[in-house]
Amino acid sequence: MAKVKTTFFCQNCGAQYAKWQGQCNACKAWNTIAEEVIQKPEKSDWKIPTSSAKRVSKPLKINEIDLSKDARLNTLDSEFNRVLGGGIVLGSLTLLGGEPGIGKSTLLLQVSLKLPYKVLYVSGEESQKQIKMRAERINPNNNNCYILTETKTQNIFKQIEVLEPEIVVIDSIQTLHSDYIDSSSGSISQIKECTTELIKFAKETSIPVILIGHITKDGNIAGPKILEHMVDTVLQFEGDRNHVFRILRANKNRFGSTNELGIYEMQGSGLREVSNPSEILISKKDEELSGNAIAATLEGMRPLMIEVQALVSTAVYGTPQRSATGFNAKRLNMLLAVLEKRAGFRLGAKDVFLNITGGITVDDPAIDLAVIAAILSSNEDVAIQQDFCFAAEVGLSGEIRPVQRVEQRILEAEKLGFSAIFVSKHNKISLKSTSIKIQLISKIEDLVEFIV
Ligand code: TYD
Ligand code: MG
């Protein structure tokens, strides 16, 4: 009997070892090395589907390569296009990660149903009937999308050869299984082998492949880190499951920027693209309430108006509580210290709660000024005018610092009907004749004059 061939893989980073050891040399994690059965046949008879392989071209000089013909497939979903940098690049491998139940399958099925191309949607997780039921909710009239329930890569390639799709979606990479490796689906060696086969397929036929990847408890895509290095684009689908908003961002993109953000709203009939997020992120109120301030932030190239809410109250327990949702708690503590030391507000004995509405997380430093304004407003119990907004960073000495692309923020605020925007005096602004008042300030005291 032939000896069973096994190798040891670190389940954290995917490093390979000949024998077991306690700690992984590559990522230094303990107890992550596990044995996996691998068995390569003598001669690999797997080949790229020939009919589609015909499209493979001979070597070309770089200036002979024609980019004018559809280098990208337009998905007809403007948020998805934006995050990808303008559409799906031919021959690219995209990995979409996200927590279970966040809507990865829904998003890709929806994109598949909208695509004006022949799509093969391969699912290893749901039956054809289940997918049909989901499709009924989203977009029941489609003639271009084929559903295949299969987990063996060799069978998938066989079907691709017959069908000749223009794009392939795989739900999910962890359910795939290749005959050339003996270990079970979802193991490091299987994921690696299946991804390699798919990359070979995508590059040789220029058919783009989108993979869904599961996420582990600590937020990493399950499987080797190498998976992220192997693919061209890594997208992350995230959001608070209690909120209806879902955010799509690119963690890695060989063909575009990683700053872009796509926003969706989960509805009964699938995901709705949110093209003007500012309108929903700002809650509508009949009366002015203290503790609310609006920040003019930027996510990628897109301006976003975000509402910051603060609640400052006398601490009932000895140690005051500080808590922040959607904002870095350390940064909140820093801003509170600045307020205490530089502007003389006694916040040391108060509880401070901060919330960014809409369940989104912001890391644009331009939100600082709105955070300070919301805290001051709640502390003094004076409402800030609803049509004021803020865009500036706050430094350790209480100085108001300039932020990048301030003019774009001002124009967005103007478009949304704000009457004044507070920015740093040190921002260079060459805008002329705006209907919005640009309030230049240089320290926290200047802000206090206006709002308290
Ligand atoms: P799903 O795409 O199955 O998540 P994932 O593939 O990331 O695990 O998303 C399932 C959730 O989305 C589920 O809780 C139901 C909800 N949903 C809607 O609210 N509306 C819809 O139209 C669909 C299809 C799903
Ligand atoms: Mg799913």
CSV table of C-alpha atoms and ligand atoms in Angstrom, one decimal:
chain,number,residue,atom,x,y,z
A,1,MET,CA,0.0,0.0,0.0
A,2,ALA,CA,1.3,3.4,-0.9
A,3,LYS,CA,2.3,5.5,2.0
A,4,VAL,CA,-0.1,8.3,2.8
A,5,LYS,CA,1.6,11.6,2.2
A,6,THR,CA,1.0,14.2,4.9
A,7,THR,CA,2.4,17.7,5.5
A,8,PHE,CA,2.1,20.1,8.4
A,9,PHE,CA,0.6,23.5,8.0
A,10,CYS,CA,0.3,26.4,10.3
A,11,GLN,CA,-3.5,27.1,10.4
A,12,ASN,CA,-2.8,30.8,11.1
A,13,CYS,CA,-0.4,31.8,8.3
A,14,GLY,CA,-0.2,28.7,6.1
A,15,ALA,CA,3.5,28.0,6.5
A,16,GLN,CA,4.4,24.5,5.7
A,17,TYR,CA,6.5,22.1,7.8
A,18,ALA,CA,7.9,18.6,7.4
A,19,LYS,CA,7.1,17.6,11.0
A,20,TRP,CA,5.1,18.9,13.9
A,21,GLN,CA,6.4,21.6,16.1
A,22,GLY,CA,4.8,23.7,18.9
A,23,GLN,CA,5.4,27.1,17.5
A,24,CYS,CA,5.2,28.4,13.9
A,25,ASN,CA,8.5,29.9,12.9
A,26,ALA,CA,6.8,32.2,10.4
A,27,CYS,CA,4.1,33.9,12.5
A,28,LYS,CA,5.2,32.8,16.0
A,29,ALA,CA,1.8,31.5,16.9
A,30,TRP,CA,1.6,28.6,19.3
A,31,ASN,CA,-0.3,25.3,18.7
A,32,THR,CA,-1.4,26.2,15.2
A,33,ILE,CA,0.4,23.5,13.3
A,34,ALA,CA,-1.8,20.6,12.1
A,35,GLU,CA,-1.2,17.6,9.9
A,36,GLU,CA,-3.0,17.5,6.6
A,37,VAL,CA,-3.1,14.7,4.1
A,38,ILE,CA,-1.9,15.6,0.6
A,39,GLN,CA,-1.6,13.3,-2.3
A,40,LYS,CA,-0.6,14.6,-5.7
A,41,PRO,CA,-1.2,12.2,-8.6
A,42,GLU,CA,1.9,11.3,-10.6
A,43,LYS,CA,0.7,13.2,-13.6
A,44,SER,CA,-1.8,16.0,-13.4
A,45,ASP,CA,-4.3,15.5,-16.2
A,46,TRP,CA,-6.2,18.7,-15.2
A,47,LYS,CA,-6.2,21.3,-17.8
A,48,ILE,CA,-7.8,24.6,-18.5
A,49,PRO,CA,-11.0,24.3,-20.4
A,50,THR,CA,-9.8,24.4,-24.0
A,51,SER,CA,-12.6,26.3,-25.7
A,52,SER,CA,-12.1,29.3,-23.4
A,53,ALA,CA,-8.3,28.8,-23.5
A,54,LYS,CA,-8.4,29.7,-27.1
A,55,ARG,CA,-8.7,33.3,-26.1
A,56,VAL,CA,-5.2,33.1,-24.7
A,57,SER,CA,-2.9,35.3,-26.7
A,58,LYS,CA,0.8,35.1,-27.6
A,59,PRO,CA,3.4,37.3,-25.8
A,60,LEU,CA,2.8,40.9,-26.6
A,61,LYS,CA,4.9,44.0,-26.1
A,62,ILE,CA,3.4,46.2,-23.4
A,63,ASN,CA,2.5,49.0,-25.8
A,64,GLU,CA,0.8,46.5,-28.1
A,65,ILE,CA,-1.7,45.4,-25.4
A,66,ASP,CA,-5.1,46.8,-26.3
A,67,LEU,CA,-6.8,48.3,-23.3
A,68,SER,CA,-9.6,50.0,-25.2
A,69,LYS,CA,-11.8,46.8,-25.4
A,70,ASP,CA,-13.5,46.2,-22.1
A,71,ALA,CA,-10.6,45.7,-19.8
A,72,ARG,CA,-13.3,45.9,-17.1
A,73,LEU,CA,-16.7,44.4,-16.9
A,74,ASN,CA,-19.3,47.0,-15.8
A,75,THR,CA,-21.4,45.4,-13.0
A,76,LEU,CA,-24.3,47.9,-13.3
A,77,ASP,CA,-24.0,48.2,-9.5
A,78,SER,CA,-22.5,51.6,-9.0
A,79,GLU,CA,-21.3,50.9,-5.4
A,80,PHE,CA,-19.7,47.6,-6.4
A,81,ASN,CA,-18.0,49.3,-9.4
A,82,ARG,CA,-16.7,52.1,-7.3
A,83,VAL,CA,-15.1,49.8,-4.7
A,84,LEU,CA,-13.5,47.7,-7.5
A,85,GLY,CA,-12.1,50.9,-9.1
A,86,GLY,CA,-14.6,50.9,-12.1
A,87,GLY,CA,-15.7,47.3,-12.6
A,88,ILE,CA,-14.4,43.8,-12.6
A,89,VAL,CA,-11.0,43.5,-14.3
A,90,LEU,CA,-10.8,40.7,-16.8
A,91,GLY,CA,-8.9,37.7,-15.6
A,92,SER,CA,-8.8,39.0,-12.0
A,93,LEU,CA,-9.4,37.0,-8.8
A,94,THR,CA,-11.5,38.9,-6.2
A,95,LEU,CA,-12.0,37.6,-2.7
A,96,LEU,CA,-15.1,38.9,-0.7
A,97,GLY,CA,-14.8,38.4,3.0
A,98,GLY,CA,-17.3,39.0,5.8
A,99,GLU,CA,-19.0,37.6,8.9
A,100,PRO,CA,-21.6,35.0,8.5
A,101,GLY,CA,-25.0,36.4,7.8
A,102,ILE,CA,-23.8,39.8,6.8
A,103,GLY,CA,-25.0,39.3,3.2
A,104,LYS,CA,-22.1,38.1,1.1
A,105,SER,CA,-24.1,35.6,-0.8
A,106,THR,CA,-26.9,38.1,-1.3
A,107,LEU,CA,-24.5,40.7,-2.6
A,108,LEU,CA,-22.9,38.5,-5.1
A,109,LEU,CA,-26.1,36.8,-6.2
A,110,GLN,CA,-27.6,40.3,-6.7
A,111,VAL,CA,-24.6,41.5,-8.7
A,112,SER,CA,-24.7,38.2,-10.8
A,113,LEU,CA,-28.4,38.7,-11.5
A,114,LYS,CA,-27.8,42.3,-12.7
A,115,LEU,CA,-24.7,41.6,-14.8
A,116,PRO,CA,-25.4,41.8,-18.5
A,117,TYR,CA,-22.9,38.9,-19.0
A,118,LYS,CA,-23.2,35.1,-18.8
A,119,VAL,CA,-22.5,34.3,-15.1
A,120,LEU,CA,-21.9,31.0,-13.5
A,121,TYR,CA,-22.7,31.1,-9.8
A,122,VAL,CA,-21.2,28.1,-8.1
A,123,SER,CA,-22.5,27.4,-4.6
A,124,GLY,CA,-21.2,24.8,-2.2
A,125,GLU,CA,-23.4,26.0,0.6
A,126,GLU,CA,-26.9,26.2,-0.7
A,127,SER,CA,-29.0,24.1,-3.0
A,128,GLN,CA,-30.3,25.4,-6.4
A,129,LYS,CA,-33.8,25.7,-4.9
A,130,GLN,CA,-32.6,27.8,-2.0
A,131,ILE,CA,-30.7,30.1,-4.3
A,132,LYS,CA,-33.8,30.4,-6.5
A,133,MET,CA,-35.8,31.4,-3.5
A,134,ARG,CA,-33.3,34.1,-2.7
A,135,ALA,CA,-33.2,35.2,-6.3
A,136,GLU,CA,-37.0,35.5,-6.3
A,137,ARG,CA,-36.7,38.1,-3.6
A,138,ILE,CA,-34.0,40.1,-5.5
A,139,ASN,CA,-34.6,40.0,-9.2
A,140,PRO,CA,-36.6,37.2,-10.6
A,141,ASN,CA,-36.2,38.0,-14.3
A,142,ASN,CA,-32.8,37.0,-15.5
A,143,ASN,CA,-31.7,34.7,-18.3
A,144,ASN,CA,-28.0,35.1,-18.0
A,145,CYS,CA,-27.2,33.6,-14.6
A,146,TYR,CA,-26.5,29.9,-14.2
A,147,ILE,CA,-26.5,28.2,-10.8
A,148,LEU,CA,-24.4,25.2,-10.1
A,149,THR,CA,-24.2,23.3,-6.8
A,150,GLU,CA,-20.8,21.6,-6.8
A,151,THR,CA,-17.7,21.6,-4.6
A,152,LYS,CA,-15.2,19.6,-6.7
A,153,THR,CA,-13.0,22.0,-8.7
A,154,GLN,CA,-12.5,19.5,-11.5
A,155,ASN,CA,-16.2,19.2,-12.0
A,156,ILE,CA,-16.6,22.9,-11.9
A,157,PHE,CA,-14.1,23.3,-14.7
A,158,LYS,CA,-15.9,20.7,-16.7
A,159,GLN,CA,-19.1,22.7,-16.4
A,160,ILE,CA,-17.3,25.9,-17.3
A,161,GLU,CA,-16.0,24.2,-20.5
A,162,VAL,CA,-19.5,23.4,-21.5
A,163,LEU,CA,-21.2,26.6,-20.5
A,164,GLU,CA,-18.4,29.1,-21.4
A,165,PRO,CA,-19.4,31.8,-18.9
A,166,GLU,CA,-18.0,35.3,-18.9
A,167,ILE,CA,-17.6,35.5,-15.2
A,168,VAL,CA,-17.5,32.9,-12.4
A,169,VAL,CA,-18.7,33.4,-8.8
A,170,ILE,CA,-17.7,30.8,-6.1
A,171,ASP,CA,-19.6,30.6,-2.8
A,172,SER,CA,-17.4,29.8,-0.9
A,173,ILE,CA,-13.7,29.0,-1.2
A,174,GLN,CA,-13.8,27.0,2.0
A,175,THR,CA,-16.3,24.5,0.6
A,176,LEU,CA,-14.2,23.7,-2.5
A,177,HIS,CA,-12.4,20.5,-2.9
A,178,SER,CA,-9.7,19.4,-5.3
A,179,ASP,CA,-9.0,15.8,-6.2
A,180,TYR,CA,-5.3,16.4,-6.1
A,181,ILE,CA,-5.3,16.9,-2.4
A,182,ASP,CA,-6.7,14.4,0.1
A,183,SER,CA,-7.4,16.6,3.0
A,184,SER,CA,-10.9,17.8,3.8
A,185,SER,CA,-12.5,21.0,2.4
A,186,GLY,CA,-11.6,24.1,4.2
A,187,SER,CA,-8.1,22.9,5.3
A,188,ILE,CA,-5.1,25.0,4.4
A,189,SER,CA,-3.8,22.7,1.7
A,190,GLN,CA,-7.2,22.5,0.0
A,191,ILE,CA,-7.8,26.2,0.1
A,192,LYS,CA,-4.3,26.8,-1.4
A,193,GLU,CA,-4.7,24.2,-4.1
A,194,CYS,CA,-8.2,25.3,-5.1
A,195,THR,CA,-7.2,29.0,-5.2
A,196,THR,CA,-4.1,28.1,-7.3
A,197,GLU,CA,-6.3,26.2,-9.8
A,198,LEU,CA,-8.7,29.1,-10.0
A,199,ILE,CA,-5.9,31.7,-10.5
A,200,LYS,CA,-4.5,29.6,-13.3
A,201,PHE,CA,-7.9,29.4,-14.8
A,202,ALA,CA,-8.6,33.1,-14.5
A,203,LYS,CA,-5.2,34.2,-15.8
A,204,GLU,CA,-5.2,31.9,-18.8
A,205,THR,CA,-8.7,32.5,-19.9
A,206,SER,CA,-9.2,36.1,-18.8
A,207,ILE,CA,-12.4,35.1,-17.1
A,208,PRO,CA,-12.8,36.9,-13.8
A,209,VAL,CA,-13.5,34.9,-10.7
A,210,ILE,CA,-15.1,36.2,-7.5
A,211,LEU,CA,-14.6,34.1,-4.4
A,212,ILE,CA,-16.5,34.3,-1.1
A,213,GLY,CA,-14.4,33.7,2.0
A,214,HIS,CA,-15.4,33.1,5.5
A,215,ILE,CA,-14.1,35.1,8.4
A,216,THR,CA,-12.7,33.8,11.7
A,217,LYS,CA,-13.7,35.2,15.1
A,218,ASP,CA,-10.9,37.7,15.1
A,219,GLY,CA,-12.0,39.2,11.8
A,220,ASN,CA,-9.4,37.5,9.5
A,221,ILE,CA,-10.4,35.6,6.4
A,222,ALA,CA,-10.3,32.0,7.3
A,223,GLY,CA,-7.5,30.1,5.7
A,224,PRO,CA,-4.0,31.0,5.1
A,225,LYS,CA,-3.0,34.7,4.9
A,226,ILE,CA,-1.4,33.7,1.6
A,227,LEU,CA,-4.9,33.5,0.2
A,228,GLU,CA,-5.0,37.3,0.5
A,229,HIS,CA,-1.6,37.6,-1.2
A,230,MET,CA,-2.6,35.3,-4.0
A,231,VAL,CA,-5.8,37.1,-5.1
A,232,ASP,CA,-5.8,40.5,-6.9
A,233,THR,CA,-8.4,42.2,-4.8
A,234,VAL,CA,-9.7,41.6,-1.2
A,235,LEU,CA,-13.1,43.1,-0.4
A,236,GLN,CA,-14.6,43.3,3.0
A,237,PHE,CA,-18.3,43.4,3.6
A,238,GLU,CA,-19.1,44.7,7.0
A,239,GLY,CA,-21.7,46.3,9.1
A,240,ASP,CA,-23.6,46.1,12.3
A,241,ARG,CA,-26.1,43.3,12.0
A,242,ASN,CA,-28.6,45.3,14.0
A,243,HIS,CA,-28.4,48.2,11.6
A,244,VAL,CA,-29.6,48.0,8.0
A,245,PHE,CA,-26.4,49.5,6.5
A,246,ARG,CA,-23.7,47.4,5.0
A,247,ILE,CA,-20.3,48.7,4.0
A,248,LEU,CA,-18.2,47.3,1.3
A,249,ARG,CA,-14.5,48.3,1.3
A,250,ALA,CA,-11.4,47.1,-0.5
A,251,ASN,CA,-8.5,46.0,1.8
A,252,LYS,CA,-6.3,45.3,-1.2
A,253,ASN,CA,-6.8,46.3,-4.8
A,254,ARG,CA,-4.3,45.7,-7.5
A,255,PHE,CA,-6.4,47.7,-10.0
A,256,GLY,CA,-7.7,50.6,-8.0
A,257,SER,CA,-7.7,52.6,-4.8
A,258,THR,CA,-8.4,51.0,-1.4
A,259,ASN,CA,-10.0,54.2,-0.1
A,260,GLU,CA,-13.3,53.8,-1.8
A,261,LEU,CA,-16.4,52.7,0.1
A,262,GLY,CA,-19.7,51.2,-1.1
A,263,ILE,CA,-22.8,51.6,1.1
A,264,TYR,CA,-25.8,49.4,0.9
A,265,GLU,CA,-29.0,49.1,2.8
A,266,MET,CA,-30.3,45.6,3.5
A,267,GLN,CA,-34.0,45.4,2.6
A,268,GLY,CA,-36.6,42.6,2.2
A,269,SER,CA,-35.8,42.6,-1.5
A,270,GLY,CA,-32.0,42.5,-1.3
A,271,LEU,CA,-29.4,45.1,-0.9
A,272,ARG,CA,-30.2,48.6,-2.1
A,273,GLU,CA,-27.4,50.9,-3.3
A,274,VAL,CA,-27.2,54.0,-1.2
A,275,SER,CA,-26.0,56.7,-3.5
A,276,ASN,CA,-26.4,59.6,-1.2
A,277,PRO,CA,-25.5,58.3,2.3
A,278,SER,CA,-25.4,61.7,3.9
A,279,GLU,CA,-29.2,61.9,3.8
A,280,ILE,CA,-29.6,58.8,5.9
A,281,LEU,CA,-26.7,59.2,8.2
A,282,ILE,CA,-28.2,62.4,9.5
A,283,SER,CA,-31.3,61.7,11.6
A,284,LYS,CA,-34.2,64.0,11.0
A,285,LYS,CA,-35.3,65.9,14.1
A,286,ASP,CA,-38.2,68.3,14.7
A,287,GLU,CA,-36.5,70.2,17.4
A,288,GLU,CA,-32.8,71.0,18.1
A,289,LEU,CA,-31.3,68.7,20.7
A,290,SER,CA,-28.1,69.2,22.6
A,291,GLY,CA,-25.2,66.8,22.0
A,292,ASN,CA,-25.5,66.5,18.3
A,293,ALA,CA,-23.0,67.8,15.8
A,294,ILE,CA,-22.4,67.0,12.1
A,295,ALA,CA,-19.0,66.3,10.7
A,296,ALA,CA,-18.1,66.7,7.0
A,297,THR,CA,-15.9,63.6,6.5
A,298,LEU,CA,-14.4,62.0,3.5
A,299,GLU,CA,-14.3,58.3,2.8
A,300,GLY,CA,-12.1,57.7,-0.2
A,301,MET,CA,-13.1,60.3,-2.8
A,302,ARG,CA,-16.6,60.6,-1.5
A,303,PRO,CA,-17.7,63.2,1.0
A,304,LEU,CA,-20.0,61.9,3.8
A,305,MET,CA,-21.9,64.0,6.3
A,306,ILE,CA,-21.9,62.1,9.6
A,307,GLU,CA,-23.8,62.8,12.8
A,308,VAL,CA,-21.9,62.6,16.0
A,309,GLN,CA,-23.9,62.3,19.3
A,310,ALA,CA,-22.5,62.8,22.7
A,311,LEU,CA,-24.0,62.5,26.1
A,312,VAL,CA,-22.1,64.0,29.1
A,313,SER,CA,-23.6,63.4,32.5
A,314,THR,CA,-22.5,63.4,36.1
A,315,ALA,CA,-20.9,60.1,37.0
A,316,VAL,CA,-23.0,58.0,39.4
A,317,TYR,CA,-20.2,55.7,40.3
A,318,GLY,CA,-16.7,56.6,41.4
A,319,THR,CA,-14.9,56.1,38.2
A,320,PRO,CA,-16.5,58.0,35.3
A,321,GLN,CA,-17.3,55.9,32.2
A,322,ARG,CA,-16.1,56.8,28.7
A,323,SER,CA,-17.5,54.8,25.9
A,324,ALA,CA,-17.4,55.4,22.1
A,325,THR,CA,-19.2,53.6,19.3
A,326,GLY,CA,-17.8,54.0,15.9
A,327,PHE,CA,-15.0,56.2,17.1
A,328,ASN,CA,-11.6,55.3,18.6
A,329,ALA,CA,-11.9,55.3,22.4
A,330,LYS,CA,-8.3,56.4,22.9
A,331,ARG,CA,-8.8,59.3,20.7
A,332,LEU,CA,-12.0,60.2,22.7
A,333,ASN,CA,-9.9,60.2,25.9
A,334,MET,CA,-7.3,62.4,24.2
A,335,LEU,CA,-9.9,64.9,23.1
A,336,LEU,CA,-11.5,65.0,26.6
A,337,ALA,CA,-8.0,65.7,28.1
A,338,VAL,CA,-7.5,68.5,25.6
A,339,LEU,CA,-10.9,70.0,26.5
A,340,GLU,CA,-10.0,69.8,30.2
A,341,LYS,CA,-6.5,71.2,30.0
A,342,ARG,CA,-6.8,73.7,27.2
A,343,ALA,CA,-10.3,74.9,27.4
A,344,GLY,CA,-10.9,74.5,31.1
A,345,PHE,CA,-14.0,72.3,31.0
A,346,ARG,CA,-14.2,70.0,34.1
A,347,LEU,CA,-15.1,66.7,32.5
A,348,GLY,CA,-13.0,64.6,34.8
A,349,ALA,CA,-15.9,63.6,37.0
A,350,LYS,CA,-18.4,63.1,34.2
A,351,ASP,CA,-19.5,60.1,32.1
A,352,VAL,CA,-19.0,60.7,28.4
A,353,PHE,CA,-20.8,58.5,25.8
A,354,LEU,CA,-20.1,59.1,22.1
A,355,ASN,CA,-22.0,57.5,19.2
A,356,ILE,CA,-21.6,57.8,15.5
A,357,THR,CA,-25.0,57.3,14.0
A,358,GLY,CA,-25.8,54.7,11.4
A,359,GLY,CA,-23.5,52.1,12.9
A,360,ILE,CA,-20.5,53.1,10.8
A,361,THR,CA,-16.9,53.5,11.9
A,362,VAL,CA,-15.0,56.6,11.0
A,363,ASP,CA,-11.2,57.1,11.0
A,364,ASP,CA,-11.0,60.4,9.2
A,365,PRO,CA,-9.3,62.8,11.7
A,366,ALA,CA,-11.6,65.6,10.4
A,367,ILE,CA,-14.3,64.3,12.7
A,368,ASP,CA,-12.4,65.6,15.8
A,369,LEU,CA,-14.0,69.0,15.7
A,370,ALA,CA,-17.5,67.6,15.5
A,371,VAL,CA,-16.8,65.3,18.5
A,372,ILE,CA,-15.6,68.3,20.6
A,373,ALA,CA,-18.6,70.3,19.5
A,374,ALA,CA,-21.0,67.5,20.4
A,375,ILE,CA,-19.4,67.0,23.8
A,376,LEU,CA,-19.4,70.8,24.6
A,377,SER,CA,-23.0,71.0,23.4
A,378,SER,CA,-24.1,68.2,25.7
A,379,ASN,CA,-22.1,69.4,28.6
A,380,GLU,CA,-23.6,72.9,28.5
A,381,ASP,CA,-27.0,71.5,27.3
A,382,VAL,CA,-27.1,74.0,24.5
A,383,ALA,CA,-28.1,72.7,21.1
A,384,ILE,CA,-25.9,73.4,18.0
A,385,GLN,CA,-27.8,74.9,15.1
A,386,GLN,CA,-28.8,72.0,12.9
A,387,ASP,CA,-27.4,73.6,9.8
A,388,PHE,CA,-23.8,73.9,11.1
A,389,CYS,CA,-21.2,71.3,10.3
A,390,PHE,CA,-17.5,70.8,11.2
A,391,ALA,CA,-14.4,69.6,9.5
A,392,ALA,CA,-11.1,69.9,11.3
A,393,GLU,CA,-8.6,67.9,13.3
A,394,VAL,CA,-7.8,68.9,16.9
A,395,GLY,CA,-4.2,68.8,18.1
A,396,LEU,CA,-2.9,68.2,21.6
A,397,SER,CA,-2.5,71.8,22.4
A,398,GLY,CA,-6.1,72.6,21.5
A,399,GLU,CA,-5.2,74.0,18.1
A,400,ILE,CA,-7.6,73.4,15.2
A,401,ARG,CA,-5.6,71.8,12.4
A,402,PRO,CA,-6.2,71.7,8.7
A,403,VAL,CA,-7.6,68.7,6.9
A,404,GLN,CA,-7.1,67.4,3.4
A,405,ARG,CA,-9.4,68.3,0.5
A,406,VAL,CA,-11.4,70.8,2.5
A,407,GLU,CA,-12.9,72.4,-0.5
A,408,GLN,CA,-14.7,69.2,-1.5
A,409,ARG,CA,-16.2,69.0,2.0
A,410,ILE,CA,-17.3,72.6,1.8
A,411,LEU,CA,-19.0,72.0,-1.5
A,412,GLU,CA,-20.8,68.9,-0.3
A,413,ALA,CA,-22.0,70.8,2.8
A,414,GLU,CA,-23.2,73.6,0.6
A,415,LYS,CA,-25.0,71.2,-1.7
A,416,LEU,CA,-26.8,69.7,1.3
A,417,GLY,CA,-28.0,73.1,2.5
A,418,PHE,CA,-25.8,73.7,5.5
A,419,SER,CA,-25.5,77.4,6.4
A,420,ALA,CA,-22.0,77.3,8.0
A,421,ILE,CA,-19.0,75.0,8.1
A,422,PHE,CA,-16.3,75.3,10.7
A,423,VAL,CA,-12.8,74.7,9.4
A,424,SER,CA,-9.2,75.5,10.4
A,425,LYS,CA,-7.9,78.9,9.8
A,426,HIS,CA,-4.8,77.3,8.3
A,427,ASN,CA,-6.6,75.5,5.5
A,428,LYS,CA,-6.0,77.1,2.2
A,429,ILE,CA,-9.3,77.8,0.6
A,430,SER,CA,-9.6,79.3,-2.8
A,431,LEU,CA,-13.3,78.9,-3.2
A,432,LYS,CA,-15.1,82.1,-4.2
A,433,SER,CA,-18.7,83.1,-3.7
A,434,THR,CA,-20.1,80.2,-1.8
A,435,SER,CA,-23.6,80.4,-0.3
A,436,ILE,CA,-22.3,78.6,2.8
A,437,LYS,CA,-20.5,80.6,5.5
A,438,ILE,CA,-16.9,79.4,6.0
A,439,GLN,CA,-16.1,79.9,9.6
A,440,LEU,CA,-12.3,79.9,10.1
A,441,ILE,CA,-11.2,79.1,13.7
A,442,SER,CA,-7.8,78.4,15.2
A,443,LYS,CA,-8.4,77.2,18.7
A,444,ILE,CA,-11.1,75.5,20.8
A,445,GLU,CA,-12.0,78.8,22.5
A,446,ASP,CA,-13.1,80.2,19.1
A,447,LEU,CA,-15.5,77.3,18.8
A,448,VAL,CA,-16.8,77.8,22.3
A,449,GLU,CA,-17.8,81.4,21.4
A,450,PHE,CA,-20.0,80.2,18.6
A,451,ILE,CA,-21.8,77.2,20.1
A,452,VAL,CA,-22.0,77.7,23.9
B,1,TYD,P1,-26.4,36.0,3.4
B,1,TYD,O1,-26.2,36.6,2.0
B,1,TYD,O2,-26.9,34.6,3.4
B,1,TYD,O3,-25.1,36.1,4.3
B,1,TYD,P2,-23.7,35.4,4.1
B,1,TYD,O4,-23.7,34.8,2.8
B,1,TYD,O5,-22.8,36.6,4.3
B,1,TYD,O6,-23.6,34.4,5.2
B,1,TYD,O7,-27.4,37.0,4.1
B,1,TYD,C1,-28.4,36.6,4.9
B,1,TYD,C2,-29.1,37.7,5.6
B,1,TYD,O8,-29.6,38.7,4.8
B,1,TYD,C3,-30.2,37.0,6.3
B,1,TYD,O9,-30.1,37.3,7.7
B,1,TYD,C4,-31.4,37.5,5.7
B,1,TYD,C5,-31.0,38.8,5.1
B,1,TYD,N1,-31.7,39.1,3.8
B,1,TYD,C6,-32.6,40.2,3.8
B,1,TYD,O10,-32.8,40.9,4.8
B,1,TYD,N2,-33.2,40.5,2.6
B,1,TYD,C7,-33.0,39.8,1.5
B,1,TYD,O11,-33.6,40.1,0.4
B,1,TYD,C8,-32.1,38.6,1.5
B,1,TYD,C9,-31.9,37.8,0.3
B,1,TYD,C10,-31.5,38.4,2.7
B,2,MG,MG,-23.5,32.7,2.3
